[in-house]
Amino acid sequence: MIAETCKIRRFAIVDDCSELESAELIVEARTNYNTFSLLYRRHYDVLSKYCIHRLFDRHLAEDITSQVFLCVVEKFHSFKGTEKQFRGWLFVIATNFINEHLRKAVIHKKAQEYFRENSTIHNNDIEDKAVKLESLKNAIHTLKPKYQIIITLHYFEKMKPDQIAQILGTSAATVRSQLSRGVEKLRKKMNIIDNAFHMGGEI
Amino acid sequence: MENKEFEKYLNNIEFEDKPDHAHRDKLEKKLQASFVDHS
């Protein structure tokens, strides 16, 4: 028991532990709930923020975060890798749940309708951060999932293209190219709102 | 907005994204039960 506690403490202290140590932690977490709990607590915030950034909705993000970790418990025995890979795995599971949700829950359609309805929004409102964030949310949700994922990971989770590439199982060059295309599409969607104001009417 | 301006906007965007640790703790109880079921 004492040895077990020491082991957990060692993992907890060494935040950037070596590949070997982090692989050990994963193995240990398969059979020891305390170690699993440590792993969960280390990654909860990062995953929770990713879900909030993708969904722009805290309650929904909490639901998805719960689903992700419950899925992790269910499939944990099949996961083999380091803690860094574990984090990537969490992002993959979360991305799948979020995409599935956006497909099923008609948020995508609602976003498009909202986006059209709010195209006549006034400039004073556009200046308002919250409204602009709401516009961004709706514009992002009209993009294809691949663009949504890359934009969120890069701009909101502050990941570099090679880190995103590892999670998505693609090359950094592909990520860079899709990021650039996605941002351009998003910028045009956001500009439609600004232009609608300058033209003083509906688009 | 032009490209650079827009990228700057995305880079500096602020979210109310502080994780709710009450949710984290509540979820942990469910996870523990599920962990026991799966081991």
PDB file of N, CA and C in Angstrom, chain A residues 15 24 34 45 83 85 93 105 132 138 178 201:
ATOM      1  N   ASP A  15       5.564  15.909 -13.599  1.00  0.00           N
ATOM      2  CA  ASP A  15       4.508  16.211 -14.559  1.00  0.00           C
ATOM      3  C   ASP A  15       4.947  15.875 -15.977  1.00  0.00           C
ATOM      4  N   GLU A  24       4.438   3.476 -18.065  1.00  0.00           N
ATOM      5  CA  GLU A  24       4.221   2.728 -16.811  1.00  0.00           C
ATOM      6  C   GLU A  24       2.928   3.184 -16.145  1.00  0.00           C
ATOM      7  N   ASN A  34      -6.700   4.429  -8.360  1.00  0.00           N
ATOM      8  CA  ASN A  34      -6.055   5.667  -7.890  1.00  0.00           C
ATOM      9  C   ASN A  34      -5.153   6.264  -8.970  1.00  0.00           C
ATOM     10  N   ASP A  45      -9.013  19.051 -17.466  1.00  0.00           N
ATOM     11  CA  ASP A  45      -9.121  20.462 -17.852  1.00  0.00           C
ATOM     12  C   ASP A  45      -8.880  20.670 -19.348  1.00  0.00           C
ATOM     13  N   GLU A  83       1.566   8.573 -22.044  1.00  0.00           N
ATOM     14  CA  GLU A  83       0.566   9.543 -21.590  1.00  0.00           C
ATOM     15  C   GLU A  83       0.294  10.594 -22.667  1.00  0.00           C
ATOM     16  N   GLN A  85       0.364  10.054 -25.836  1.00  0.00           N
ATOM     17  CA  GLN A  85      -0.545   9.411 -26.796  1.00  0.00           C
ATOM     18  C   GLN A  85      -1.953   9.288 -26.215  1.00  0.00           C
ATOM     19  N   ILE A  93     -11.293  10.752 -29.439  1.00  0.00           N
ATOM     20  CA  ILE A  93     -12.615  10.307 -28.966  1.00  0.00           C
ATOM     21  C   ILE A  93     -13.562  11.507 -28.859  1.00  0.00           C
ATOM     22  N   ALA A 105     -27.683  16.486 -33.696  1.00  0.00           N
ATOM     23  CA  ALA A 105     -28.485  17.430 -32.905  1.00  0.00           C
ATOM     24  C   ALA A 105     -28.908  18.675 -33.679  1.00  0.00           C
ATOM     25  N   LYS A 132     -19.979  39.005 -31.073  1.00  0.00           N
ATOM     26  CA  LYS A 132     -19.016  38.594 -32.089  1.00  0.00           C
ATOM     27  C   LYS A 132     -18.627  37.129 -31.876  1.00  0.00           C
ATOM     28  N   ASN A 138     -21.390  30.465 -34.683  1.00  0.00           N
ATOM     29  CA  ASN A 138     -22.300  30.026 -35.747  1.00  0.00           C
ATOM     30  C   ASN A 138     -21.584  29.887 -37.085  1.00  0.00           C
ATOM     31  N   GLN A 178      -5.006  22.743 -44.791  1.00  0.00           N
ATOM     32  CA  GLN A 178      -6.426  22.786 -44.404  1.00  0.00           C
ATOM     33  C   GLN A 178      -6.707  23.931 -43.441  1.00  0.00           C
ATOM     34  N   GLY A 201     -28.321  46.676 -45.069  1.00  0.00           N
ATOM     35  CA  GLY A 201     -29.520  45.879 -45.303  1.00  0.00           C
ATOM     36  C   GLY A 201     -29.229  44.407 -45.266  1.00  0.00           C
TER      37      GLY A 201
END
